[in-house]
mmCIF file with all atom_site columns, C-alpha atoms in Angstrom:
data_model
loop_
_atom_site.group_PDB
_atom_site.id
_atom_site.type_symbol
_atom_site.label_atom_id
_atom_site.label_alt_id
_atom_site.label_comp_id
_atom_site.label_asym_id
_atom_site.label_entity_id
_atom_site.label_seq_id
_atom_site.pdbx_PDB_ins_code
_atom_site.Cartn_x
_atom_site.Cartn_y
_atom_site.Cartn_z
_atom_site.occupancy
_atom_site.B_iso_or_equiv
_atom_site.pdbx_formal_charge
_atom_site.auth_seq_id
_atom_site.auth_comp_id
_atom_site.auth_asym_id
_atom_site.auth_atom_id
_atom_site.pdbx_PDB_model_num
ATOM 1   C CA . ALA A 1 1   ? 62.409 53.109 -35.320 1.00 67.00 ? 10  ALA A CA 1
ATOM 2   C CA . GLN A 1 2   ? 60.538 56.312 -36.331 1.00 79.00 ? 11  GLN A CA 1
ATOM 3   C CA . THR A 1 3   ? 62.578 59.235 -37.609 1.00 90.00 ? 12  THR A CA 1
ATOM 4   C CA . VAL A 1 4   ? 61.735 62.906 -38.015 1.00 94.00 ? 13  VAL A CA 1
ATOM 5   C CA . THR A 1 5   ? 63.431 65.249 -40.494 1.00 96.00 ? 14  THR A CA 1
ATOM 6   C CA . GLN A 1 6   ? 63.185 68.892 -40.846 1.00 96.00 ? 15  GLN A CA 1
ATOM 7   C CA . SER A 1 7   ? 65.625 69.809 -43.928 1.00 95.00 ? 16  SER A CA 1
ATOM 8   C CA . GLN A 1 8   ? 65.368 73.609 -43.004 1.00 95.00 ? 17  GLN A CA 1
ATOM 9   C CA . PRO A 1 9   ? 67.540 74.389 -39.909 1.00 94.00 ? 18  PRO A CA 1
ATOM 10  C CA . GLU A 1 10  ? 66.202 78.440 -40.716 1.00 96.00 ? 19  GLU A CA 1
ATOM 11  C CA . MET A 1 11  ? 63.903 80.195 -42.392 1.00 97.00 ? 20  MET A CA 1
ATOM 12  C CA . SER A 1 12  ? 62.339 83.985 -42.657 1.00 97.00 ? 21  SER A CA 1
ATOM 13  C CA . VAL A 1 13  ? 59.518 85.458 -43.532 1.00 97.00 ? 22  VAL A CA 1
ATOM 14  C CA . GLN A 1 14  ? 58.058 88.990 -44.389 1.00 97.00 ? 23  GLN A CA 1
ATOM 15  C CA . GLU A 1 15  ? 55.523 90.005 -41.925 1.00 97.00 ? 24  GLU A CA 1
ATOM 16  C CA . ALA A 1 16  ? 52.022 89.533 -43.132 1.00 97.00 ? 25  ALA A CA 1
ATOM 17  C CA . GLU A 1 17  ? 53.256 87.241 -46.029 1.00 97.00 ? 26  GLU A CA 1
ATOM 18  C CA . THR A 1 18  ? 53.122 83.198 -45.974 1.00 98.00 ? 27  THR A CA 1
ATOM 19  C CA . VAL A 1 19  ? 56.005 80.720 -45.269 1.00 98.00 ? 28  VAL A CA 1
ATOM 20  C CA . THR A 1 20  ? 55.703 76.700 -45.278 1.00 98.00 ? 29  THR A CA 1
ATOM 21  C CA . LEU A 1 21  ? 57.850 74.765 -43.226 1.00 98.00 ? 30  LEU A CA 1
ATOM 22  C CA . SER A 1 22  ? 59.026 71.103 -44.207 1.00 98.00 ? 31  SER A CA 1
ATOM 23  C CA . CYS A 1 23  ? 58.867 67.989 -42.190 1.00 98.00 ? 32  CYS A CA 1
ATOM 24  C CA . THR A 1 24  ? 59.473 64.688 -43.647 1.00 97.00 ? 33  THR A CA 1
ATOM 25  C CA . TYR A 1 25  ? 59.042 61.122 -41.695 1.00 96.00 ? 34  TYR A CA 1
ATOM 26  C CA . ASP A 1 26  ? 59.938 57.742 -41.910 1.00 94.00 ? 35  ASP A CA 1
ATOM 27  C CA . THR A 1 27  ? 57.332 54.992 -40.231 1.00 90.00 ? 36  THR A CA 1
ATOM 28  C CA . SER A 1 28  ? 56.089 51.450 -40.664 1.00 88.00 ? 37  SER A CA 1
ATOM 29  C CA . GLU A 1 29  ? 53.082 52.243 -39.037 1.00 87.00 ? 38  GLU A CA 1
ATOM 30  C CA . SER A 1 30  ? 49.783 52.734 -40.677 1.00 86.00 ? 39  SER A CA 1
ATOM 31  C CA . ASP A 1 31  ? 48.151 55.078 -37.758 1.00 87.00 ? 40  ASP A CA 1
ATOM 32  C CA . TYR A 1 32  ? 49.946 57.263 -36.140 1.00 91.00 ? 41  TYR A CA 1
ATOM 33  C CA . TYR A 1 33  ? 49.667 61.200 -34.912 1.00 91.00 ? 42  TYR A CA 1
ATOM 34  C CA . LEU A 1 34  ? 51.620 64.255 -36.214 1.00 94.00 ? 43  LEU A CA 1
ATOM 35  C CA . PHE A 1 35  ? 52.334 67.531 -34.671 1.00 95.00 ? 44  PHE A CA 1
ATOM 36  C CA . TRP A 1 36  ? 54.051 70.800 -34.580 1.00 97.00 ? 45  TRP A CA 1
ATOM 37  C CA . TYR A 1 37  ? 55.351 72.487 -31.789 1.00 96.00 ? 46  TYR A CA 1
ATOM 38  C CA . LYS A 1 38  ? 56.364 76.179 -31.424 1.00 95.00 ? 47  LYS A CA 1
ATOM 39  C CA . GLN A 1 39  ? 59.154 76.777 -28.814 1.00 93.00 ? 48  GLN A CA 1
ATOM 40  C CA . PRO A 1 40  ? 59.287 80.889 -28.718 1.00 91.00 ? 49  PRO A CA 1
ATOM 41  C CA . PRO A 1 41  ? 62.176 82.551 -27.323 1.00 86.00 ? 50  PRO A CA 1
ATOM 42  C CA . SER A 1 42  ? 61.065 82.237 -23.764 1.00 73.00 ? 51  SER A CA 1
ATOM 43  C CA . ARG A 1 43  ? 61.500 78.696 -24.256 1.00 72.00 ? 52  ARG A CA 1
ATOM 44  C CA . GLN A 1 44  ? 58.176 77.277 -23.531 1.00 85.00 ? 53  GLN A CA 1
ATOM 45  C CA . MET A 1 45  ? 56.731 74.889 -25.893 1.00 90.00 ? 54  MET A CA 1
ATOM 46  C CA . ILE A 1 46  ? 53.388 75.097 -27.152 1.00 92.00 ? 55  ILE A CA 1
ATOM 47  C CA . LEU A 1 47  ? 51.330 73.063 -29.437 1.00 93.00 ? 56  LEU A CA 1
ATOM 48  C CA . VAL A 1 48  ? 50.432 74.691 -32.749 1.00 96.00 ? 57  VAL A CA 1
ATOM 49  C CA . ILE A 1 49  ? 48.561 71.995 -34.309 1.00 95.00 ? 58  ILE A CA 1
ATOM 50  C CA . ARG A 1 50  ? 48.062 68.236 -34.592 1.00 94.00 ? 59  ARG A CA 1
ATOM 51  C CA . GLN A 1 51  ? 47.282 65.625 -37.413 1.00 94.00 ? 60  GLN A CA 1
ATOM 52  C CA . GLU A 1 52  ? 46.015 62.319 -37.111 1.00 91.00 ? 61  GLU A CA 1
ATOM 53  C CA . ALA A 1 53  ? 47.020 60.074 -39.828 1.00 91.00 ? 62  ALA A CA 1
ATOM 54  C CA . TYR A 1 54  ? 43.852 58.356 -40.663 1.00 89.00 ? 63  TYR A CA 1
ATOM 55  C CA . LYS A 1 55  ? 42.144 61.609 -41.409 1.00 88.00 ? 64  LYS A CA 1
ATOM 56  C CA . GLN A 1 56  ? 42.331 63.010 -45.002 1.00 84.00 ? 65  GLN A CA 1
ATOM 57  C CA . GLN A 1 57  ? 41.149 66.468 -44.079 1.00 91.00 ? 66  GLN A CA 1
ATOM 58  C CA . ASN A 1 58  ? 44.274 68.578 -43.298 1.00 94.00 ? 67  ASN A CA 1
ATOM 59  C CA . ALA A 1 59  ? 44.324 70.410 -40.003 1.00 93.00 ? 68  ALA A CA 1
ATOM 60  C CA . THR A 1 60  ? 43.525 74.057 -39.610 1.00 93.00 ? 69  THR A CA 1
ATOM 61  C CA . GLU A 1 61  ? 43.953 76.173 -36.603 1.00 92.00 ? 70  GLU A CA 1
ATOM 62  C CA . ASN A 1 62  ? 43.456 79.743 -37.843 1.00 95.00 ? 71  ASN A CA 1
ATOM 63  C CA . ARG A 1 63  ? 46.516 80.945 -39.393 1.00 97.00 ? 72  ARG A CA 1
ATOM 64  C CA . PHE A 1 64  ? 48.212 77.932 -39.188 1.00 97.00 ? 73  PHE A CA 1
ATOM 65  C CA . SER A 1 65  ? 47.617 74.913 -41.304 1.00 96.00 ? 74  SER A CA 1
ATOM 66  C CA . VAL A 1 66  ? 49.129 71.614 -42.823 1.00 97.00 ? 75  VAL A CA 1
ATOM 67  C CA . ASN A 1 67  ? 50.057 69.664 -45.919 1.00 96.00 ? 76  ASN A CA 1
ATOM 68  C CA . PHE A 1 68  ? 49.651 66.204 -44.747 1.00 96.00 ? 77  PHE A CA 1
ATOM 69  C CA . GLN A 1 69  ? 50.809 63.815 -47.609 1.00 95.00 ? 78  GLN A CA 1
ATOM 70  C CA . LYS A 1 70  ? 50.743 60.408 -46.129 1.00 94.00 ? 79  LYS A CA 1
ATOM 71  C CA . ALA A 1 71  ? 52.173 58.348 -49.345 1.00 93.00 ? 80  ALA A CA 1
ATOM 72  C CA . ALA A 1 72  ? 54.807 60.498 -49.256 1.00 95.00 ? 81  ALA A CA 1
ATOM 73  C CA . LYS A 1 73  ? 55.394 60.877 -45.881 1.00 95.00 ? 82  LYS A CA 1
ATOM 74  C CA . SER A 1 74  ? 55.658 64.650 -45.492 1.00 96.00 ? 83  SER A CA 1
ATOM 75  C CA . PHE A 1 75  ? 53.674 67.217 -43.042 1.00 97.00 ? 84  PHE A CA 1
ATOM 76  C CA . SER A 1 76  ? 54.277 70.763 -43.853 1.00 97.00 ? 85  SER A CA 1
ATOM 77  C CA . LEU A 1 77  ? 53.366 73.967 -41.787 1.00 98.00 ? 86  LEU A CA 1
ATOM 78  C CA . LYS A 1 78  ? 51.835 76.540 -43.681 1.00 98.00 ? 87  LYS A CA 1
ATOM 79  C CA . ILE A 1 79  ? 51.855 79.959 -41.732 1.00 98.00 ? 88  ILE A CA 1
ATOM 80  C CA . SER A 1 80  ? 49.897 82.709 -43.267 1.00 97.00 ? 89  SER A CA 1
ATOM 81  C CA . ASP A 1 81  ? 49.815 86.616 -42.528 1.00 97.00 ? 90  ASP A CA 1
ATOM 82  C CA . SER A 1 82  ? 52.974 85.829 -40.899 1.00 97.00 ? 91  SER A CA 1
ATOM 83  C CA . GLN A 1 83  ? 53.063 88.126 -37.591 1.00 96.00 ? 92  GLN A CA 1
ATOM 84  C CA . LEU A 1 84  ? 56.114 89.102 -35.269 1.00 95.00 ? 93  LEU A CA 1
ATOM 85  C CA . GLY A 1 85  ? 54.989 86.947 -32.687 1.00 94.00 ? 94  GLY A CA 1
ATOM 86  C CA . ASP A 1 86  ? 55.284 83.855 -35.022 1.00 96.00 ? 95  ASP A CA 1
ATOM 87  C CA . ALA A 1 87  ? 59.121 84.068 -34.544 1.00 96.00 ? 96  ALA A CA 1
ATOM 88  C CA . ALA A 1 88  ? 60.194 81.007 -32.748 1.00 96.00 ? 97  ALA A CA 1
ATOM 89  C CA . MET A 1 89  ? 61.822 77.431 -33.291 1.00 94.00 ? 98  MET A CA 1
ATOM 90  C CA . TYR A 1 90  ? 59.121 75.285 -34.743 1.00 96.00 ? 99  TYR A CA 1
ATOM 91  C CA . PHE A 1 91  ? 59.576 71.373 -34.137 1.00 95.00 ? 100 PHE A CA 1
ATOM 92  C CA . CYS A 1 92  ? 57.881 68.639 -36.301 1.00 96.00 ? 101 CYS A CA 1
ATOM 93  C CA . ALA A 1 93  ? 56.786 65.595 -33.866 1.00 94.00 ? 102 ALA A CA 1
ATOM 94  C CA . TYR A 1 94  ? 55.689 62.247 -34.675 1.00 93.00 ? 103 TYR A CA 1
ATOM 95  C CA . LYS A 1 95  ? 53.953 59.730 -32.384 1.00 90.00 ? 104 LYS A CA 1
ATOM 96  C CA . GLY A 1 96  ? 52.553 55.937 -32.927 1.00 85.00 ? 105 GLY A CA 1
ATOM 97  C CA . SER A 1 97  ? 49.416 55.127 -31.883 1.00 77.00 ? 106 SER A CA 1
ATOM 98  C CA . GLY A 1 98  ? 50.020 51.765 -30.268 1.00 68.00 ? 107 GLY A CA 1
ATOM 99  C CA . GLY A 1 99  ? 48.557 51.432 -26.836 1.00 57.00 ? 108 GLY A CA 1
ATOM 100 C CA . SER A 1 100 ? 51.994 51.373 -24.905 1.00 57.00 ? 109 SER A CA 1
ATOM 101 C CA . ASN A 1 101 ? 53.555 53.908 -27.188 1.00 66.00 ? 110 ASN A CA 1
ATOM 102 C CA . TYR A 1 102 ? 54.083 57.427 -25.171 1.00 72.00 ? 111 TYR A CA 1
ATOM 103 C CA . LYS A 1 103 ? 56.934 58.875 -26.950 1.00 79.00 ? 112 LYS A CA 1
ATOM 104 C CA . LEU A 1 104 ? 57.025 61.577 -29.413 1.00 87.00 ? 113 LEU A CA 1
ATOM 105 C CA . THR A 1 105 ? 60.203 61.732 -31.563 1.00 89.00 ? 114 THR A CA 1
ATOM 106 C CA . PHE A 1 106 ? 61.043 65.500 -32.487 1.00 92.00 ? 115 PHE A CA 1
ATOM 107 C CA . GLY A 1 107 ? 62.690 66.623 -35.489 1.00 94.00 ? 116 GLY A CA 1
ATOM 108 C CA . LYS A 1 108 ? 65.639 69.008 -34.954 1.00 93.00 ? 117 LYS A CA 1
ATOM 109 C CA . GLY A 1 109 ? 63.838 72.188 -35.618 1.00 94.00 ? 118 GLY A CA 1
ATOM 110 C CA . THR A 1 110 ? 63.346 75.158 -37.894 1.00 96.00 ? 119 THR A CA 1
ATOM 111 C CA . LEU A 1 111 ? 64.091 78.773 -36.849 1.00 95.00 ? 120 LEU A CA 1
ATOM 112 C CA . LEU A 1 112 ? 61.669 81.096 -37.950 1.00 97.00 ? 121 LEU A CA 1
ATOM 113 C CA . THR A 1 113 ? 62.560 84.888 -38.212 1.00 97.00 ? 122 THR A CA 1
ATOM 114 C CA . VAL A 1 114 ? 60.016 87.475 -38.925 1.00 97.00 ? 123 VAL A CA 1
ATOM 115 C CA . ASN A 1 115 ? 61.342 90.577 -40.579 1.00 96.00 ? 124 ASN A CA 1
ATOM 116 C CA . PRO A 1 116 ? 58.847 93.576 -39.935 1.00 94.00 ? 125 PRO A CA 1
ATOM 117 C CA . ASN B 2 1   ? 46.907 78.177 -13.891 1.00 65.00 ? 24  ASN B CA 1
ATOM 118 C CA . ALA B 2 2   ? 50.647 77.586 -13.150 1.00 78.00 ? 25  ALA B CA 1
ATOM 119 C CA . GLY B 2 3   ? 50.434 74.330 -15.773 1.00 92.00 ? 26  GLY B CA 1
ATOM 120 C CA . VAL B 2 4   ? 54.100 72.856 -15.279 1.00 95.00 ? 27  VAL B CA 1
ATOM 121 C CA . THR B 2 5   ? 56.259 74.584 -13.065 1.00 95.00 ? 28  THR B CA 1
ATOM 122 C CA . GLN B 2 6   ? 60.302 73.461 -13.091 1.00 96.00 ? 29  GLN B CA 1
ATOM 123 C CA . THR B 2 7   ? 62.800 74.671 -10.982 1.00 95.00 ? 30  THR B CA 1
ATOM 124 C CA . PRO B 2 8   ? 65.833 76.015 -11.178 1.00 96.00 ? 31  PRO B CA 1
ATOM 125 C CA . LYS B 2 9   ? 65.809 77.740 -14.375 1.00 93.00 ? 32  LYS B CA 1
ATOM 126 C CA . PHE B 2 10  ? 69.371 77.926 -14.212 1.00 95.00 ? 33  PHE B CA 1
ATOM 127 C CA . ARG B 2 11  ? 72.063 75.911 -12.505 1.00 96.00 ? 34  ARG B CA 1
ATOM 128 C CA . ILE B 2 12  ? 75.834 75.644 -12.855 1.00 96.00 ? 35  ILE B CA 1
ATOM 129 C CA . LEU B 2 13  ? 77.175 72.036 -11.525 1.00 95.00 ? 36  LEU B CA 1
ATOM 130 C CA . LYS B 2 14  ? 80.750 70.879 -11.012 1.00 96.00 ? 37  LYS B CA 1
ATOM 131 C CA . ILE B 2 15  ? 82.093 67.380 -12.448 1.00 96.00 ? 38  ILE B CA 1
ATOM 132 C CA . GLY B 2 16  ? 80.729 64.597 -10.239 1.00 96.00 ? 39  GLY B CA 1
ATOM 133 C CA . GLN B 2 17  ? 78.092 66.754 -8.093  1.00 96.00 ? 40  GLN B CA 1
ATOM 134 C CA . SER B 2 18  ? 74.446 65.644 -7.978  1.00 95.00 ? 41  SER B CA 1
ATOM 135 C CA . MET B 2 19  ? 71.317 67.560 -8.160  1.00 95.00 ? 42  MET B CA 1
ATOM 136 C CA . THR B 2 20  ? 67.385 67.159 -8.602  1.00 97.00 ? 43  THR B CA 1
ATOM 137 C CA . LEU B 2 21  ? 65.404 69.220 -11.120 1.00 97.00 ? 44  LEU B CA 1
ATOM 138 C CA . GLN B 2 22  ? 62.081 69.718 -9.751  1.00 97.00 ? 45  GLN B CA 1
ATOM 139 C CA . CYS B 2 23  ? 58.648 69.464 -11.767 1.00 97.00 ? 46  CYS B CA 1
ATOM 140 C CA . THR B 2 24  ? 55.270 69.881 -10.541 1.00 97.00 ? 47  THR B CA 1
ATOM 141 C CA . GLN B 2 25  ? 51.934 70.162 -12.599 1.00 97.00 ? 48  GLN B CA 1
ATOM 142 C CA . ASP B 2 26  ? 48.593 71.142 -11.290 1.00 95.00 ? 49  ASP B CA 1
ATOM 143 C CA . MET B 2 27  ? 46.566 69.702 -14.078 1.00 94.00 ? 50  MET B CA 1
ATOM 144 C CA . ASN B 2 28  ? 46.120 66.517 -12.576 1.00 94.00 ? 51  ASN B CA 1
ATOM 145 C CA . HIS B 2 29  ? 47.664 64.779 -15.590 1.00 93.00 ? 52  HIS B CA 1
ATOM 146 C CA . ASN B 2 30  ? 48.767 61.026 -15.364 1.00 92.00 ? 53  ASN B CA 1
ATOM 147 C CA . TYR B 2 31  ? 51.708 61.148 -17.753 1.00 92.00 ? 54  TYR B CA 1
ATOM 148 C CA . MET B 2 32  ? 54.841 63.175 -17.227 1.00 94.00 ? 55  MET B CA 1
ATOM 149 C CA . TYR B 2 33  ? 58.211 63.404 -19.113 1.00 95.00 ? 56  TYR B CA 1
ATOM 150 C CA . TRP B 2 34  ? 61.645 64.505 -19.017 1.00 96.00 ? 57  TRP B CA 1
ATOM 151 C CA . TYR B 2 35  ? 63.156 65.587 -21.914 1.00 95.00 ? 58  TYR B CA 1
ATOM 152 C CA . ARG B 2 36  ? 66.523 67.292 -22.707 1.00 96.00 ? 59  ARG B CA 1
ATOM 153 C CA . GLN B 2 37  ? 67.341 69.469 -25.410 1.00 93.00 ? 60  GLN B CA 1
ATOM 154 C CA . ASP B 2 38  ? 70.994 70.268 -26.983 1.00 91.00 ? 61  ASP B CA 1
ATOM 155 C CA . PRO B 2 39  ? 71.969 73.034 -29.502 1.00 83.00 ? 62  PRO B CA 1
ATOM 156 C CA . GLY B 2 40  ? 70.617 72.276 -32.863 1.00 80.00 ? 63  GLY B CA 1
ATOM 157 C CA . MET B 2 41  ? 68.864 68.885 -31.990 1.00 83.00 ? 64  MET B CA 1
ATOM 158 C CA . GLY B 2 42  ? 65.385 67.939 -31.319 1.00 84.00 ? 65  GLY B CA 1
ATOM 159 C CA . LEU B 2 43  ? 64.235 67.056 -27.801 1.00 91.00 ? 66  LEU B CA 1
ATOM 160 C CA . LYS B 2 44  ? 65.547 63.420 -26.430 1.00 93.00 ? 67  LYS B CA 1
ATOM 161 C CA . LEU B 2 45  ? 63.156 61.748 -24.125 1.00 92.00 ? 68  LEU B CA 1
ATOM 162 C CA . ILE B 2 46  ? 65.107 60.504 -20.738 1.00 96.00 ? 69  ILE B CA 1
ATOM 163 C CA . TYR B 2 47  ? 62.383 59.241 -18.967 1.00 95.00 ? 70  TYR B CA 1
ATOM 164 C CA . TYR B 2 48  ? 58.680 59.367 -18.689 1.00 93.00 ? 71  TYR B CA 1
ATOM 165 C CA . SER B 2 49  ? 55.952 58.314 -16.377 1.00 94.00 ? 72  SER B CA 1
ATOM 166 C CA . VAL B 2 50  ? 52.145 56.804 -16.638 1.00 91.00 ? 73  VAL B CA 1
ATOM 167 C CA . GLY B 2 51  ? 51.366 57.501 -13.244 1.00 92.00 ? 74  GLY B CA 1
ATOM 168 C CA . ALA B 2 52  ? 52.210 57.587 -9.673  1.00 94.00 ? 75  ALA B CA 1
ATOM 169 C CA . GLY B 2 53  ? 54.755 54.918 -8.861  1.00 94.00 ? 76  GLY B CA 1
ATOM 170 C CA . ILE B 2 54  ? 55.501 54.079 -12.676 1.00 94.00 ? 77  ILE B CA 1
ATOM 171 C CA . THR B 2 55  ? 58.345 55.378 -14.641 1.00 95.00 ? 78  THR B CA 1
ATOM 172 C CA . ASP B 2 56  ? 59.925 53.926 -17.516 1.00 93.00 ? 79  ASP B CA 1
ATOM 173 C CA . LYS B 2 57  ? 63.215 54.781 -19.408 1.00 93.00 ? 80  LYS B CA 1
ATOM 174 C CA . GLY B 2 58  ? 63.002 56.660 -22.511 1.00 91.00 ? 81  GLY B CA 1
ATOM 175 C CA . GLU B 2 59  ? 65.969 56.880 -25.240 1.00 89.00 ? 82  GLU B CA 1
ATOM 176 C CA . VAL B 2 60  ? 68.769 58.588 -23.194 1.00 94.00 ? 83  VAL B CA 1
ATOM 177 C CA . PRO B 2 61  ? 68.601 57.279 -19.347 1.00 96.00 ? 84  PRO B CA 1
ATOM 178 C CA . ASN B 2 62  ? 71.881 56.847 -18.597 1.00 95.00 ? 85  ASN B CA 1
ATOM 179 C CA . GLY B 2 63  ? 72.920 59.261 -15.829 1.00 95.00 ? 86  GLY B CA 1
ATOM 180 C CA . TYR B 2 64  ? 69.539 60.225 -14.737 1.00 97.00 ? 87  TYR B CA 1
ATOM 181 C CA . ASN B 2 65  ? 67.267 58.652 -12.276 1.00 97.00 ? 88  ASN B CA 1
ATOM 182 C CA . VAL B 2 66  ? 63.305 59.689 -11.569 1.00 97.00 ? 89  VAL B CA 1
ATOM 183 C CA . SER B 2 67  ? 60.592 58.828 -9.179  1.00 96.00 ? 90  SER B CA 1
ATOM 184 C CA . ARG B 2 68  ? 56.721 59.619 -9.243  1.00 97.00 ? 91  ARG B CA 1
ATOM 185 C CA . SER B 2 69  ? 55.334 59.399 -5.516  1.00 96.00 ? 92  SER B CA 1
ATOM 186 C CA . THR B 2 70  ? 52.296 61.662 -6.315  1.00 96.00 ? 93  THR B CA 1
ATOM 187 C CA . THR B 2 71  ? 50.586 62.623 -9.276  1.00 96.00 ? 94  THR B CA 1
ATOM 188 C CA . GLU B 2 72  ? 51.856 66.324 -9.207  1.00 96.00 ? 95  GLU B CA 1
ATOM 189 C CA . ASP B 2 73  ? 55.775 65.545 -9.027  1.00 97.00 ? 96  ASP B CA 1
ATOM 190 C CA . PHE B 2 74  ? 58.166 64.068 -11.213 1.00 98.00 ? 97  PHE B CA 1
ATOM 191 C CA . PRO B 2 75  ? 61.581 65.064 -10.154 1.00 98.00 ? 98  PRO B CA 1
ATOM 192 C CA . LEU B 2 76  ? 64.544 64.164 -12.267 1.00 98.00 ? 99  LEU B CA 1
ATOM 193 C CA . ARG B 2 77  ? 67.915 63.114 -10.086 1.00 97.00 ? 100 ARG B CA 1
ATOM 194 C CA . LEU B 2 78  ? 71.544 63.812 -11.956 1.00 95.00 ? 101 LEU B CA 1
ATOM 195 C CA . GLU B 2 79  ? 73.847 61.779 -9.849  1.00 89.00 ? 102 GLU B CA 1
ATOM 196 C CA . LEU B 2 80  ? 77.627 62.545 -10.568 1.00 93.00 ? 103 LEU B CA 1
ATOM 197 C CA . ALA B 2 81  ? 77.547 65.077 -13.083 1.00 94.00 ? 104 ALA B CA 1
ATOM 198 C CA . ALA B 2 82  ? 79.215 64.935 -16.719 1.00 95.00 ? 105 ALA B CA 1
ATOM 199 C CA . PRO B 2 83  ? 80.250 67.734 -19.150 1.00 95.00 ? 106 PRO B CA 1
ATOM 200 C CA . SER B 2 84  ? 77.855 65.316 -21.430 1.00 95.00 ? 107 SER B CA 1
ATOM 201 C CA . GLN B 2 85  ? 74.735 66.235 -19.125 1.00 96.00 ? 108 GLN B CA 1
ATOM 202 C CA . THR B 2 86  ? 74.940 70.018 -20.292 1.00 96.00 ? 109 THR B CA 1
ATOM 203 C CA . SER B 2 87  ? 71.645 70.771 -21.648 1.00 96.00 ? 110 SER B CA 1
ATOM 204 C CA . VAL B 2 88  ? 68.334 72.420 -21.635 1.00 94.00 ? 111 VAL B CA 1
ATOM 205 C CA . TYR B 2 89  ? 65.871 70.057 -19.647 1.00 96.00 ? 112 TYR B CA 1
ATOM 206 C CA . PHE B 2 90  ? 62.001 70.035 -20.005 1.00 95.00 ? 113 PHE B CA 1
ATOM 207 C CA . CYS B 2 91  ? 59.235 68.710 -17.914 1.00 96.00 ? 114 CYS B CA 1
ATOM 208 C CA . ALA B 2 92  ? 56.010 67.664 -19.709 1.00 95.00 ? 115 ALA B CA 1
ATOM 209 C CA . SER B 2 93  ? 52.637 66.534 -19.094 1.00 94.00 ? 116 SER B CA 1
ATOM 210 C CA . SER B 2 94  ? 49.719 65.105 -20.976 1.00 91.00 ? 117 SER B CA 1
ATOM 211 C CA . ALA B 2 95  ? 46.164 64.033 -19.660 1.00 88.00 ? 118 ALA B CA 1
ATOM 212 C CA . ARG B 2 96  ? 46.008 61.308 -22.388 1.00 78.00 ? 119 ARG B CA 1
ATOM 213 C CA . ALA B 2 97  ? 48.591 59.318 -24.016 1.00 71.00 ? 120 ALA B CA 1
ATOM 214 C CA . TYR B 2 98  ? 47.634 58.790 -27.158 1.00 67.00 ? 121 TYR B CA 1
ATOM 215 C CA . THR B 2 99  ? 46.714 62.325 -28.208 1.00 72.00 ? 122 THR B CA 1
ATOM 216 C CA . GLY B 2 100 ? 50.471 63.804 -27.807 1.00 70.00 ? 123 GLY B CA 1
ATOM 217 C CA . GLU B 2 101 ? 49.417 66.819 -26.888 1.00 85.00 ? 124 GLU B CA 1
ATOM 218 C CA . LEU B 2 102 ? 52.195 67.940 -24.479 1.00 90.00 ? 125 LEU B CA 1
ATOM 219 C CA . PHE B 2 103 ? 52.188 70.640 -21.849 1.00 92.00 ? 126 PHE B CA 1
ATOM 220 C CA . PHE B 2 104 ? 55.694 71.706 -21.195 1.00 93.00 ? 127 PHE B CA 1
ATOM 221 C CA . GLY B 2 105 ? 57.654 73.797 -18.626 1.00 94.00 ? 128 GLY B CA 1
ATOM 222 C CA . GLU B 2 106 ? 59.886 76.509 -19.251 1.00 92.00 ? 129 GLU B CA 1
ATOM 223 C CA . GLY B 2 107 ? 62.703 74.643 -19.126 1.00 93.00 ? 130 GLY B CA 1
ATOM 224 C CA . SER B 2 108 ? 66.390 74.477 -16.691 1.00 95.00 ? 131 SER B CA 1
ATOM 225 C CA . ARG B 2 109 ? 69.264 75.217 -18.267 1.00 94.00 ? 132 ARG B CA 1
ATOM 226 C CA . LEU B 2 110 ? 72.230 73.105 -16.915 1.00 96.00 ? 133 LEU B CA 1
ATOM 227 C CA . THR B 2 111 ? 75.559 73.702 -17.196 1.00 96.00 ? 134 THR B CA 1
ATOM 228 C CA . VAL B 2 112 ? 78.421 71.008 -15.960 1.00 95.00 ? 135 VAL B CA 1
ATOM 229 C CA . LEU B 2 113 ? 81.776 72.100 -15.740 1.00 94.00 ? 136 LEU B CA 1
#
């Protein structure tokens, strides 16, 4: 079974600085998808960024980028120019690519605090 | 655009009571999911549906039931509530299963005393 590990329960960053959140996963599949979801204090979870395992290029969405290391099964999220609105719980998630695979496996989350 | 709407947002139940968490989405998504989130843990999948009339168990289905009579609605029923079901419940939907992009509701905090 796939597992997703986020080893940093909490992280903090100064406003305008850069922070990296770590995620590792375990899988025997060669094709899959990885995600970072953000859960602000209001609790509605939203997708931040997605990475397809078959793509070599790291995904980027504005100030958010990933460092995807397939061989190491590592998928970290870098937030540049951190803003107060980035404060949230961040979840790393994995999804297999099989036709009947509908399930996302989530890590336990990293609580990010942004200090003014 | 409402997206995914869950009701109620908060509820306190006594042990042994039953209740239904409602979930509605207006995006015409075929795929819908119920997750629970316990403190310090990630989300665990309870049930999911790939379309009207089709449901299946996730990781932690015991103590719950679902139905999917329409594309829009995916209610989650708790029968004989137990303290172990104290959690925050999230409903989500997606247009395509393979992309993994889920749209979540705001959650329902349930306490069983």
